[in-house]
Structure formats: structure tokens, C-alpha cells
PDB file of N, CA and C in Angstrom:
ATOM      1  N   ILE Q   1     141.692 194.193  39.569  1.00  0.00           N
ATOM      2  CA  ILE Q   1     141.484 192.667  39.921  1.00  0.00           C
ATOM      3  C   ILE Q   1     140.083 192.736  39.577  1.00  0.00           C
ATOM      4  N   GLN Q   2     139.606 191.424  39.533  1.00  0.00           N
ATOM      5  CA  GLN Q   2     138.322 190.760  39.144  1.00  0.00           C
ATOM      6  C   GLN Q   2     137.651 190.966  40.470  1.00  0.00           C
ATOM      7  N   PRO Q   3     136.210 191.618  40.734  1.00  0.00           N
ATOM      8  CA  PRO Q   3     135.672 191.848  41.843  1.00  0.00           C
ATOM      9  C   PRO Q   3     135.075 190.675  42.364  1.00  0.00           C
ATOM     10  N   PHE Q   4     135.070 189.458  41.863  1.00  0.00           N
ATOM     11  CA  PHE Q   4     134.480 188.400  41.908  1.00  0.00           C
ATOM     12  C   PHE Q   4     135.290 187.155  41.244  1.00  0.00           C
ATOM     13  N   TYR Q   5     134.845 185.877  41.810  1.00  0.00           N
ATOM     14  CA  TYR Q   5     135.503 185.129  41.698  1.00  0.00           C
ATOM     15  C   TYR Q   5     135.331 183.840  40.635  1.00  0.00           C
ATOM     16  N   ASN Q   6     135.462 183.634  39.475  1.00  0.00           N
ATOM     17  CA  ASN Q   6     135.147 182.970  38.396  1.00  0.00           C
ATOM     18  C   ASN Q   6     135.388 181.168  39.016  1.00  0.00           C
ATOM     19  N   THR Q   7     134.164 180.409  39.018  1.00  0.00           N
ATOM     20  CA  THR Q   7     134.384 179.319  39.353  1.00  0.00           C
ATOM     21  C   THR Q   7     135.015 178.169  38.150  1.00  0.00           C
ATOM     22  N   ASP Q   8     135.152 178.691  37.144  1.00  0.00           N
ATOM     23  CA  ASP Q   8     135.599 177.969  36.195  1.00  0.00           C
ATOM     24  C   ASP Q   8     136.992 177.994  35.924  1.00  0.00           C
ATOM     25  N   GLN Q   9     137.567 179.057  36.573  1.00  0.00           N
ATOM     26  CA  GLN Q   9     139.020 179.483  36.788  1.00  0.00           C
ATOM     27  C   GLN Q   9     139.806 178.871  38.212  1.00  0.00           C
ATOM     28  N   GLU Q  10     140.717 178.658  38.066  1.00  0.00           N
ATOM     29  CA  GLU Q  10     141.451 178.434  39.673  1.00  0.00           C
ATOM     30  C   GLU Q  10     142.492 179.619  40.157  1.00  0.00           C
ATOM     31  N   PHE Q  11     142.006 180.828  39.249  1.00  0.00           N
ATOM     32  CA  PHE Q  11     142.930 181.941  39.432  1.00  0.00           C
ATOM     33  C   PHE Q  11     142.123 183.417  39.288  1.00  0.00           C
ATOM     34  N   ALA Q  12     142.574 184.407  39.868  1.00  0.00           N
ATOM     35  CA  ALA Q  12     142.022 185.553  39.525  1.00  0.00           C
ATOM     36  C   ALA Q  12     142.727 186.438  38.843  1.00  0.00           C
ATOM     37  N   LEU Q  13     141.944 187.212  37.934  1.00  0.00           N
ATOM     38  CA  LEU Q  13     142.762 188.129  37.136  1.00  0.00           C
ATOM     39  C   LEU Q  13     143.102 189.389  37.766  1.00  0.00           C
ATOM     40  N   VAL Q  14     144.401 189.720  37.601  1.00  0.00           N
ATOM     41  CA  VAL Q  14     144.596 190.870  38.286  1.00  0.00           C
ATOM     42  C   VAL Q  14     145.659 191.643  37.155  1.00  0.00           C
ATOM     43  N   ARG Q  15     145.605 193.301  37.023  1.00  0.00           N
ATOM     44  CA  ARG Q  15     146.484 193.638  36.214  1.00  0.00           C
ATOM     45  C   ARG Q  15     147.562 194.703  37.079  1.00  0.00           C
ATOM     46  N   ILE Q  16     148.680 194.522  37.257  1.00  0.00           N
ATOM     47  CA  ILE Q  16     149.513 195.352  38.090  1.00  0.00           C
ATOM     48  C   ILE Q  16     150.714 195.807  36.984  1.00  0.00           C
ATOM     49  N   TYR Q  17     151.497 197.054  37.492  1.00  0.00           N
ATOM     50  CA  TYR Q  17     152.487 197.340  36.977  1.00  0.00           C
ATOM     51  C   TYR Q  17     153.640 197.210  37.659  1.00  0.00           C
ATOM     52  N   VAL Q  18     154.844 196.498  37.186  1.00  0.00           N
ATOM     53  CA  VAL Q  18     155.869 196.252  38.093  1.00  0.00           C
ATOM     54  C   VAL Q  18     157.147 196.766  37.122  1.00  0.00           C
ATOM     55  N   PRO Q  19     157.436 197.856  37.453  1.00  0.00           N
ATOM     56  CA  PRO Q  19     158.721 198.793  37.013  1.00  0.00           C
ATOM     57  C   PRO Q  19     159.736 197.687  36.816  1.00  0.00           C
ATOM     58  N   GLY Q  20     160.591 197.624  35.704  1.00  0.00           N
ATOM     59  CA  GLY Q  20     161.973 196.859  35.879  1.00  0.00           C
ATOM     60  C   GLY Q  20     161.537 195.542  35.704  1.00  0.00           C
ATOM     61  N   ALA Q  21     160.599 194.687  35.764  1.00  0.00           N
ATOM     62  CA  ALA Q  21     160.190 193.322  36.142  1.00  0.00           C
ATOM     63  C   ALA Q  21     160.399 192.702  34.634  1.00  0.00           C
ATOM     64  N   ASP Q  22     161.094 191.620  34.624  1.00  0.00           N
ATOM     65  CA  ASP Q  22     161.002 190.964  33.394  1.00  0.00           C
ATOM     66  C   ASP Q  22     160.113 189.975  33.032  1.00  0.00           C
ATOM     67  N   LEU Q  23     158.862 190.390  32.849  1.00  0.00           N
ATOM     68  CA  LEU Q  23     157.547 189.639  32.882  1.00  0.00           C
ATOM     69  C   LEU Q  23     157.098 190.161  31.367  1.00  0.00           C
ATOM     70  N   LYS Q  24     156.260 188.876  30.779  1.00  0.00           N
ATOM     71  CA  LYS Q  24     155.434 189.258  29.526  1.00  0.00           C
ATOM     72  C   LYS Q  24     154.090 189.444  29.958  1.00  0.00           C
ATOM     73  N   ILE Q  25     153.427 190.072  28.856  1.00  0.00           N
ATOM     74  CA  ILE Q  25     152.084 190.165  29.243  1.00  0.00           C
ATOM     75  C   ILE Q  25     151.192 188.935  29.149  1.00  0.00           C
ATOM     76  N   GLY Q  26     150.273 188.542  30.179  1.00  0.00           N
ATOM     77  CA  GLY Q  26     149.664 187.611  30.087  1.00  0.00           C
ATOM     78  C   GLY Q  26     150.608 186.394  30.988  1.00  0.00           C
ATOM     79  N   GLU Q  27     151.435 186.743  31.697  1.00  0.00           N
ATOM     80  CA  GLU Q  27     152.296 185.618  32.138  1.00  0.00           C
ATOM     81  C   GLU Q  27     151.564 185.460  33.739  1.00  0.00           C
ATOM     82  N   LEU Q  28     151.446 184.384  33.953  1.00  0.00           N
ATOM     83  CA  LEU Q  28     150.939 184.052  35.368  1.00  0.00           C
ATOM     84  C   LEU Q  28     152.075 183.944  36.364  1.00  0.00           C
ATOM     85  N   VAL Q  29     151.588 184.656  37.266  1.00  0.00           N
ATOM     86  CA  VAL Q  29     152.611 184.885  38.532  1.00  0.00           C
ATOM     87  C   VAL Q  29     151.898 184.236  39.474  1.00  0.00           C
ATOM     88  N   ALA Q  30     152.572 184.065  40.712  1.00  0.00           N
ATOM     89  CA  ALA Q  30     151.808 183.618  42.103  1.00  0.00           C
ATOM     90  C   ALA Q  30     152.309 184.979  43.168  1.00  0.00           C
ATOM     91  N   ALA Q  31     150.930 185.294  43.844  1.00  0.00           N
ATOM     92  CA  ALA Q  31     151.125 186.778  44.360  1.00  0.00           C
ATOM     93  C   ALA Q  31     150.058 186.538  45.766  1.00  0.00           C
ATOM     94  N   GLN Q  32     150.298 187.174  46.866  1.00  0.00           N
ATOM     95  CA  GLN Q  32     149.472 187.079  47.797  1.00  0.00           C
ATOM     96  C   GLN Q  32     149.369 188.818  48.338  1.00  0.00           C
ATOM     97  N   TRP Q  33     148.226 189.171  48.621  1.00  0.00           N
ATOM     98  CA  TRP Q  33     147.880 190.335  49.132  1.00  0.00           C
ATOM     99  C   TRP Q  33     146.565 190.242  50.339  1.00  0.00           C
ATOM    100  N   SER Q  34     146.434 191.208  50.908  1.00  0.00           N
ATOM    101  CA  SER Q  34     145.492 191.180  52.138  1.00  0.00           C
ATOM    102  C   SER Q  34     144.406 192.410  51.710  1.00  0.00           C
ATOM    103  N   THR Q  35     143.222 192.382  52.017  1.00  0.00           N
ATOM    104  CA  THR Q  35     142.278 193.758  51.867  1.00  0.00           C
ATOM    105  C   THR Q  35     141.242 193.621  52.949  1.00  0.00           C
ATOM    106  N   LYS Q  36     140.795 194.676  53.091  1.00  0.00           N
ATOM    107  CA  LYS Q  36     139.365 194.816  54.075  1.00  0.00           C
ATOM    108  C   LYS Q  36     138.424 194.310  53.421  1.00  0.00           C
ATOM    109  N   THR Q  37     137.567 193.397  54.129  1.00  0.00           N
ATOM    110  CA  THR Q  37     136.167 193.316  53.436  1.00  0.00           C
ATOM    111  C   THR Q  37     135.398 193.935  53.505  1.00  0.00           C
ATOM    112  N   SER Q  38     134.516 194.363  52.449  1.00  0.00           N
ATOM    113  CA  SER Q  38     133.514 195.679  51.948  1.00  0.00           C
ATOM    114  C   SER Q  38     132.075 194.778  52.288  1.00  0.00           C
ATOM    115  N   ALA Q  39     131.346 195.662  52.341  1.00  0.00           N
ATOM    116  CA  ALA Q  39     129.821 195.698  52.446  1.00  0.00           C
ATOM    117  C   ALA Q  39     129.192 195.846  51.356  1.00  0.00           C
ATOM    118  N   TRP Q  40     129.956 195.610  50.310  1.00  0.00           N
ATOM    119  CA  TRP Q  40     129.210 195.618  48.944  1.00  0.00           C
ATOM    120  C   TRP Q  40     128.503 194.195  48.639  1.00  0.00           C
ATOM    121  N   MET Q  41     127.480 194.348  47.797  1.00  0.00           N
ATOM    122  CA  MET Q  41     126.725 193.155  47.303  1.00  0.00           C
ATOM    123  C   MET Q  41     126.751 193.333  45.700  1.00  0.00           C
ATOM    124  N   TRP Q  42     127.026 192.102  45.239  1.00  0.00           N
ATOM    125  CA  TRP Q  42     127.277 192.240  43.573  1.00  0.00           C
ATOM    126  C   TRP Q  42     126.068 191.455  43.213  1.00  0.00           C
ATOM    127  N   LEU Q  43     125.473 192.174  42.225  1.00  0.00           N
ATOM    128  CA  LEU Q  43     124.209 191.645  41.480  1.00  0.00           C
ATOM    129  C   LEU Q  43     124.286 191.590  39.927  1.00  0.00           C
ATOM    130  N   PRO Q  44     123.397 190.976  39.439  1.00  0.00           N
ATOM    131  CA  PRO Q  44     123.561 190.902  38.332  1.00  0.00           C
ATOM    132  C   PRO Q  44     123.104 192.558  37.889  1.00  0.00           C
ATOM    133  N   ARG Q  45     123.852 193.173  36.354  1.00  0.00           N
ATOM    134  CA  ARG Q  45     123.220 194.499  36.134  1.00  0.00           C
ATOM    135  C   ARG Q  45     122.191 194.453  35.839  1.00  0.00           C
ATOM    136  N   GLN Q  46     121.352 193.492  35.381  1.00  0.00           N
ATOM    137  CA  GLN Q  46     119.940 193.707  34.907  1.00  0.00           C
ATOM    138  C   GLN Q  46     119.028 193.696  36.161  1.00  0.00           C
ATOM    139  N   ALA Q  47     119.459 193.592  37.291  1.00  0.00           N
ATOM    140  CA  ALA Q  47     118.587 193.580  38.661  1.00  0.00           C
ATOM    141  C   ALA Q  47     118.505 194.948  39.179  1.00  0.00           C
ATOM    142  N   VAL Q  48     119.505 195.836  38.428  1.00  0.00           N
ATOM    143  CA  VAL Q  48     119.555 197.196  38.956  1.00  0.00           C
ATOM    144  C   VAL Q  48     119.301 198.191  37.790  1.00  0.00           C
ATOM    145  N   VAL Q  49     118.096 199.060  38.324  1.00  0.00           N
ATOM    146  CA  VAL Q  49     117.529 200.072  37.488  1.00  0.00           C
ATOM    147  C   VAL Q  49     118.174 201.601  37.886  1.00  0.00           C
ATOM    148  N   ASP Q  50     118.749 202.082  36.935  1.00  0.00           N
ATOM    149  CA  ASP Q  50     119.777 203.267  37.044  1.00  0.00           C
ATOM    150  C   ASP Q  50     118.687 204.325  36.505  1.00  0.00           C
ATOM    151  N   LEU Q  51     118.176 205.290  37.471  1.00  0.00           N
ATOM    152  CA  LEU Q  51     117.288 206.385  37.076  1.00  0.00           C
ATOM    153  C   LEU Q  51     118.055 207.720  37.133  1.00  0.00           C
ATOM    154  N   GLY Q  52     119.265 207.627  36.702  1.00  0.00           N
ATOM    155  CA  GLY Q  52     119.969 208.839  36.634  1.00  0.00           C
ATOM    156  C   GLY Q  52     120.465 209.537  37.684  1.00  0.00           C
ATOM    157  N   THR Q  53     119.363 209.672  38.737  1.00  0.00           N
ATOM    158  CA  THR Q  53     119.866 210.345  40.007  1.00  0.00           C
ATOM    159  C   THR Q  53     119.948 209.656  41.025  1.00  0.00           C
ATOM    160  N   GLU Q  54     119.374 208.275  40.698  1.00  0.00           N
ATOM    161  CA  GLU Q  54     119.458 207.233  42.126  1.00  0.00           C
ATOM    162  C   GLU Q  54     119.245 205.900  41.327  1.00  0.00           C
ATOM    163  N   ALA Q  55     119.628 204.872  42.058  1.00  0.00           N
ATOM    164  CA  ALA Q  55     119.603 203.672  41.337  1.00  0.00           C
ATOM    165  C   ALA Q  55     118.524 203.184  42.395  1.00  0.00           C
ATOM    166  N   ILE Q  56     117.924 201.526  41.566  1.00  0.00           N
ATOM    167  CA  ILE Q  56     116.862 200.866  42.689  1.00  0.00           C
ATOM    168  C   ILE Q  56     117.096 199.472  42.011  1.00  0.00           C
ATOM    169  N   VAL Q  57     116.672 198.597  42.965  1.00  0.00           N
ATOM    170  CA  VAL Q  57     116.465 197.239  42.970  1.00  0.00           C
ATOM    171  C   VAL Q  57     114.895 196.980  43.626  1.00  0.00           C
ATOM    172  N   PHE Q  58     114.339 196.046  43.044  1.00  0.00           N
ATOM    173  CA  PHE Q  58     113.065 195.498  43.505  1.00  0.00           C
ATOM    174  C   PHE Q  58     113.250 194.381  44.545  1.00  0.00           C
ATOM    175  N   VAL Q  59     112.978 194.647  45.576  1.00  0.00           N
ATOM    176  CA  VAL Q  59     112.899 193.567  46.962  1.00  0.00           C
ATOM    177  C   VAL Q  59     111.680 193.118  47.030  1.00  0.00           C
ATOM    178  N   LYS Q  60     111.585 191.519  47.303  1.00  0.00           N
ATOM    179  CA  LYS Q  60     110.332 190.982  47.801  1.00  0.00           C
ATOM    180  C   LYS Q  60     109.904 191.344  49.047  1.00  0.00           C
ATOM    181  N   GLU Q  61     108.970 192.093  49.729  1.00  0.00           N
ATOM    182  CA  GLU Q  61     108.252 192.216  50.658  1.00  0.00           C
ATOM    183  C   GLU Q  61     106.982 191.909  50.839  1.00  0.00           C
ATOM    184  N   ARG Q  62     106.705 190.848  51.855  1.00  0.00           N
ATOM    185  CA  ARG Q  62     105.288 190.440  51.803  1.00  0.00           C
ATOM    186  C   ARG Q  62     104.720 189.781  50.507  1.00  0.00           C
ATOM    187  N   GLY Q  63     105.096 189.243  49.877  1.00  0.00           N
ATOM    188  CA  GLY Q  63     104.595 188.786  48.682  1.00  0.00           C
ATOM    189  C   GLY Q  63     104.638 189.437  47.464  1.00  0.00           C
ATOM    190  N   SER Q  64     105.178 190.698  47.418  1.00  0.00           N
ATOM    191  CA  SER Q  64     105.118 191.532  46.095  1.00  0.00           C
ATOM    192  C   SER Q  64     106.487 192.133  46.226  1.00  0.00           C
ATOM    193  N   PHE Q  65     106.749 192.908  45.312  1.00  0.00           N
ATOM    194  CA  PHE Q  65     108.331 193.378  44.961  1.00  0.00           C
ATOM    195  C   PHE Q  65     107.888 195.071  45.116  1.00  0.00           C
ATOM    196  N   VAL Q  66     108.760 195.717  45.877  1.00  0.00           N
ATOM    197  CA  VAL Q  66     108.975 196.924  46.027  1.00  0.00           C
ATOM    198  C   VAL Q  66     110.037 197.740  45.697  1.00  0.00           C
ATOM    199  N   ALA Q  67     110.098 198.810  45.079  1.00  0.00           N
ATOM    200  CA  ALA Q  67     111.605 199.327  44.998  1.00  0.00           C
ATOM    201  C   ALA Q  67     112.262 200.151  45.896  1.00  0.00           C
ATOM    202  N   LYS Q  68     113.591 199.668  45.887  1.00  0.00           N
ATOM    203  CA  LYS Q  68     114.308 199.919  47.065  1.00  0.00           C
ATOM    204  C   LYS Q  68     115.718 200.815  46.389  1.00  0.00           C
ATOM    205  N   GLN Q  69     115.800 201.935  47.195  1.00  0.00           N
ATOM    206  CA  GLN Q  69     116.963 202.815  46.768  1.00  0.00           C
ATOM    207  C   GLN Q  69     118.306 202.116  47.312  1.00  0.00           C
ATOM    208  N   VAL Q  70     119.352 201.917  46.376  1.00  0.00           N
ATOM    209  CA  VAL Q  70     120.461 201.595  46.687  1.00  0.00           C
ATOM    210  C   VAL Q  70     121.348 202.487  46.000  1.00  0.00           C
ATOM    211  N   VAL Q  71     122.944 202.296  46.434  1.00  0.00           N
ATOM    212  CA  VAL Q  71     124.133 203.422  46.026  1.00  0.00           C
ATOM    213  C   VAL Q  71     124.654 202.444  45.183  1.00  0.00           C
ATOM    214  N   ILE Q  72     125.247 202.701  43.989  1.00  0.00           N
ATOM    215  CA  ILE Q  72     126.204 202.065  43.363  1.00  0.00           C
ATOM    216  C   ILE Q  72     127.587 202.237  43.563  1.00  0.00           C
ATOM    217  N   GLN Q  73     128.457 201.366  43.958  1.00  0.00           N
ATOM    218  CA  GLN Q  73     129.954 201.581  44.429  1.00  0.00           C
ATOM    219  C   GLN Q  73     130.678 201.326  43.241  1.00  0.00           C
ATOM    220  N   SER Q  74     130.712 200.042  42.391  1.00  0.00           N
ATOM    221  CA  SER Q  74     131.345 199.716  41.322  1.00  0.00           C
ATOM    222  C   SER Q  74     130.599 199.014  40.489  1.00  0.00           C
ATOM    223  N   THR Q  75     130.985 198.914  39.090  1.00  0.00           N
ATOM    224  CA  THR Q  75     130.341 198.023  37.962  1.00  0.00           C
ATOM    225  C   THR Q  75     131.612 197.447  37.211  1.00  0.00           C
ATOM    226  N   THR Q  76     131.050 196.400  36.618  1.00  0.00           N
ATOM    227  CA  THR Q  76     131.895 195.520  35.706  1.00  0.00           C
ATOM    228  C   THR Q  76     130.712 195.787  34.508  1.00  0.00           C
ATOM    229  N   PRO Q  77     131.026 194.939  33.099  1.00  0.00           N
ATOM    230  CA  PRO Q  77     129.976 194.859  32.207  1.00  0.00           C
ATOM    231  C   PRO Q  77     128.726 194.111  32.456  1.00  0.00           C
ATOM    232  N   ASP Q  78     128.937 192.984  33.316  1.00  0.00           N
ATOM    233  CA  ASP Q  78     127.713 192.203  33.799  1.00  0.00           C
ATOM    234  C   ASP Q  78     127.392 192.261  35.185  1.00  0.00           C
ATOM    235  N   LYS Q  79     127.773 192.964  36.006  1.00  0.00           N
ATOM    236  CA  LYS Q  79     127.805 193.057  37.402  1.00  0.00           C
ATOM    237  C   LYS Q  79     127.846 194.654  38.214  1.00  0.00           C
ATOM    238  N   VAL Q  80     127.302 194.722  38.987  1.00  0.00           N
ATOM    239  CA  VAL Q  80     127.170 195.863  39.806  1.00  0.00           C
ATOM    240  C   VAL Q  80     127.292 195.473  41.206  1.00  0.00           C
ATOM    241  N   ALA Q  81     128.046 196.457  41.897  1.00  0.00           N
ATOM    242  CA  ALA Q  81     128.596 196.349  43.462  1.00  0.00           C
ATOM    243  C   ALA Q  81     127.736 197.405  44.083  1.00  0.00           C
ATOM    244  N   LEU Q  82     127.067 197.335  44.846  1.00  0.00           N
ATOM    245  CA  LEU Q  82     126.039 198.248  45.601  1.00  0.00           C
ATOM    246  C   LEU Q  82     125.975 198.146  46.962  1.00  0.00           C
ATOM    247  N   THR Q  83     125.528 199.348  47.867  1.00  0.00           N
ATOM    248  CA  THR Q  83     125.214 198.954  49.358  1.00  0.00           C
ATOM    249  C   THR Q  83     124.100 199.427  49.213  1.00  0.00           C
ATOM    250  N   GLY Q  84     123.286 199.268  50.643  1.00  0.00           N
ATOM    251  CA  GLY Q  84     121.809 199.528  50.603  1.00  0.00           C
ATOM    252  C   GLY Q  84     120.912 198.207  50.959  1.00  0.00           C
ATOM    253  N   LEU Q  85     121.558 197.290  50.485  1.00  0.00           N
ATOM    254  CA  LEU Q  85     120.593 195.968  50.653  1.00  0.00           C
ATOM    255  C   LEU Q  85     121.072 195.188  51.964  1.00  0.00           C
ATOM    256  N   SER Q  86     120.137 194.307  52.635  1.00  0.00           N
ATOM    257  CA  SER Q  86     120.755 193.041  53.525  1.00  0.00           C
ATOM    258  C   SER Q  86     120.846 191.719  52.746  1.00  0.00           C
ATOM    259  N   SER Q  87     121.522 190.974  53.745  1.00  0.00           N
ATOM    260  CA  SER Q  87     122.059 189.822  52.751  1.00  0.00           C
ATOM    261  C   SER Q  87     120.450 189.059  52.906  1.00  0.00           C
ATOM    262  N   MET Q  88     119.659 188.893  53.561  1.00  0.00           N
ATOM    263  CA  MET Q  88     118.496 188.403  53.534  1.00  0.00           C
ATOM    264  C   MET Q  88     117.361 189.007  52.856  1.00  0.00           C
ATOM    265  N   ASP Q  89     117.612 190.161  51.871  1.00  0.00           N
ATOM    266  CA  ASP Q  89     116.857 190.536  51.062  1.00  0.00           C
ATOM    267  C   ASP Q  89     116.521 189.777  49.876  1.00  0.00           C
ATOM    268  N   GLU Q  90     115.184 189.673  49.536  1.00  0.00           N
ATOM    269  CA  GLU Q  90     115.135 188.856  48.004  1.00  0.00           C
ATOM    270  C   GLU Q  90     115.016 189.839  47.175  1.00  0.00           C
ATOM    271  N   ILE Q  91     115.736 189.593  45.983  1.00  0.00           N
ATOM    272  CA  ILE Q  91     115.958 190.725  44.886  1.00  0.00           C
ATOM    273  C   ILE Q  91     115.226 189.985  43.680  1.00  0.00           C
ATOM    274  N   ALA Q  92     114.841 190.931  43.026  1.00  0.00           N
ATOM    275  CA  ALA Q  92     114.015 190.547  41.420  1.00  0.00           C
ATOM    276  C   ALA Q  92     115.177 190.689  40.671  1.00  0.00           C
ATOM    277  N   LEU Q  93     115.751 189.320  39.846  1.00  0.00           N
ATOM    278  CA  LEU Q  93     116.906 189.395  39.170  1.00  0.00           C
ATOM    279  C   LEU Q  93     117.044 190.164  37.632  1.00  0.00           C
ATOM    280  N   ASN Q  94     115.837 190.745  37.255  1.00  0.00           N
ATOM    281  CA  ASN Q  94     115.507 191.494  35.894  1.00  0.00           C
ATOM    282  C   ASN Q  94     114.639 192.401  36.450  1.00  0.00           C
ATOM    283  N   ALA Q  95     115.019 193.682  36.875  1.00  0.00           N
ATOM    284  CA  ALA Q  95     114.191 194.690  37.412  1.00  0.00           C
ATOM    285  C   ALA Q  95     113.506 195.679  36.515  1.00  0.00           C
ATOM    286  N   GLN Q  96     113.978 195.062  34.957  1.00  0.00           N
ATOM    287  CA  GLN Q  96     113.173 195.924  33.871  1.00  0.00           C
ATOM    288  C   GLN Q  96     112.046 195.340  33.565  1.00  0.00           C
ATOM    289  N   PHE Q  97     111.202 194.146  34.249  1.00  0.00           N
ATOM    290  CA  PHE Q  97     110.079 193.551  33.872  1.00  0.00           C
ATOM    291  C   PHE Q  97     109.199 194.286  35.132  1.00  0.00           C
ATOM    292  N   LEU Q  98     109.740 194.935  36.109  1.00  0.00           N
ATOM    293  CA  LEU Q  98     109.119 195.446  37.335  1.00  0.00           C
ATOM    294  C   LEU Q  98     108.549 196.859  37.046  1.00  0.00           C
ATOM    295  N   VAL Q  99     109.336 197.377  35.934  1.00  0.00           N
ATOM    296  CA  VAL Q  99     109.308 198.910  35.799  1.00  0.00           C
ATOM    297  C   VAL Q  99     107.773 199.258  35.308  1.00  0.00           C
ATOM    298  N   ASP Q 100     107.007 200.134  35.867  1.00  0.00           N
ATOM    299  CA  ASP Q 100     105.547 200.121  35.274  1.00  0.00           C
ATOM    300  C   ASP Q 100     105.386 201.101  33.896  1.00  0.00           C
ATOM    301  N   SER Q 101     104.619 200.876  33.186  1.00  0.00           N
ATOM    302  CA  SER Q 101     104.779 201.417  31.865  1.00  0.00           C
ATOM    303  C   SER Q 101     104.780 203.141  32.276  1.00  0.00           C
ATOM    304  N   GLU Q 102     104.233 203.508  33.017  1.00  0.00           N
ATOM    305  CA  GLU Q 102     104.085 205.257  33.384  1.00  0.00           C
ATOM    306  C   GLU Q 102     105.403 205.382  33.747  1.00  0.00           C
ATOM    307  N   GLY Q 103     106.409 204.767  34.025  1.00  0.00           N
ATOM    308  CA  GLY Q 103     107.868 205.223  34.463  1.00  0.00           C
ATOM    309  C   GLY Q 103     108.092 205.819  35.780  1.00  0.00           C
ATOM    310  N   LEU Q 104     106.956 205.699  36.569  1.00  0.00           N
ATOM    311  CA  LEU Q 104     106.858 206.394  37.845  1.00  0.00           C
ATOM    312  C   LEU Q 104     107.287 205.030  38.926  1.00  0.00           C
ATOM    313  N   ILE Q 105     107.966 205.441  39.603  1.00  0.00           N
ATOM    314  CA  ILE Q 105     108.487 204.310  40.719  1.00  0.00           C
ATOM    315  C   ILE Q 105     108.720 205.279  42.316  1.00  0.00           C
ATOM    316  N   ARG Q 106     108.257 204.370  42.906  1.00  0.00           N
ATOM    317  CA  ARG Q 106     108.419 205.143  44.307  1.00  0.00           C
ATOM    318  C   ARG Q 106     109.287 204.184  45.265  1.00  0.00           C
ATOM    319  N   THR Q 107     110.181 204.768  45.881  1.00  0.00           N
ATOM    320  CA  THR Q 107     110.698 203.719  46.317  1.00  0.00           C
ATOM    321  C   THR Q 107     111.020 203.994  47.881  1.00  0.00           C
ATOM    322  N   SER Q 108     111.364 202.722  48.512  1.00  0.00           N
ATOM    323  CA  SER Q 108     111.569 202.909  49.813  1.00  0.00           C
ATOM    324  C   SER Q 108     113.074 202.944  50.022  1.00  0.00           C
ATOM    325  N   LYS Q 109     113.407 203.733  51.302  1.00  0.00           N
ATOM    326  CA  LYS Q 109     114.956 203.980  51.494  1.00  0.00           C
ATOM    327  C   LYS Q 109     115.316 202.713  52.929  1.00  0.00           C
TER     328      LYS Q 109
END
């Protein structure tokens, strides 16, 4: 299931396996399902810095951006689902510009 809704399409893409069904690849079908909502927040991939042992985003606090540790839950080619942020946090959309040249990043948890 695509983890986000594409506003240019009136449908979501889902890959399912239905044994014995007479369906063709790419055929449109109608379906219903229910899921629990999650507390994951989806951000553009360039907003997240993966440090190998931890991941960070830059959150605006009192007029400047500070590194905040987050936990990556899922990824797509261009988006990252994570936990550890509030819906009120202001996030830098391109975190790579905020990484210092020394490579030292202090995080707040």
C-alpha cells in the first residue's frame, strides 16, 4: 500500500495476492479495508539525516534550528516515516544544508 495519498490520482496503489482470482496485472478493483492510525509522520527524505546509528531532523526552536533525534519506521524512495516529533514542530525541509562542516551534530531527545 502506498503510505501516502497522491492528490493527482483518485485511487491508492496496492499490491495484493489473490490465489485463484481471474485478475490481470494492473487491473483496477474496488476494495475496502480498515487499519489503525499510526503516530508516524511522513517527511521528505532530504529532511532526515541518517547518521548510521541514529537519525535526526532539524527542528526550529527560538529562532534557530537544532538537531533532534527521531526513529525511522518506514521509507519510500522519496519519503521517510518516523516517530519522535510533534505535529507542532517546524522542520527544516533540507537538513543537509544544516550539517556543519566538522560533521559533529549534537541532538536533543
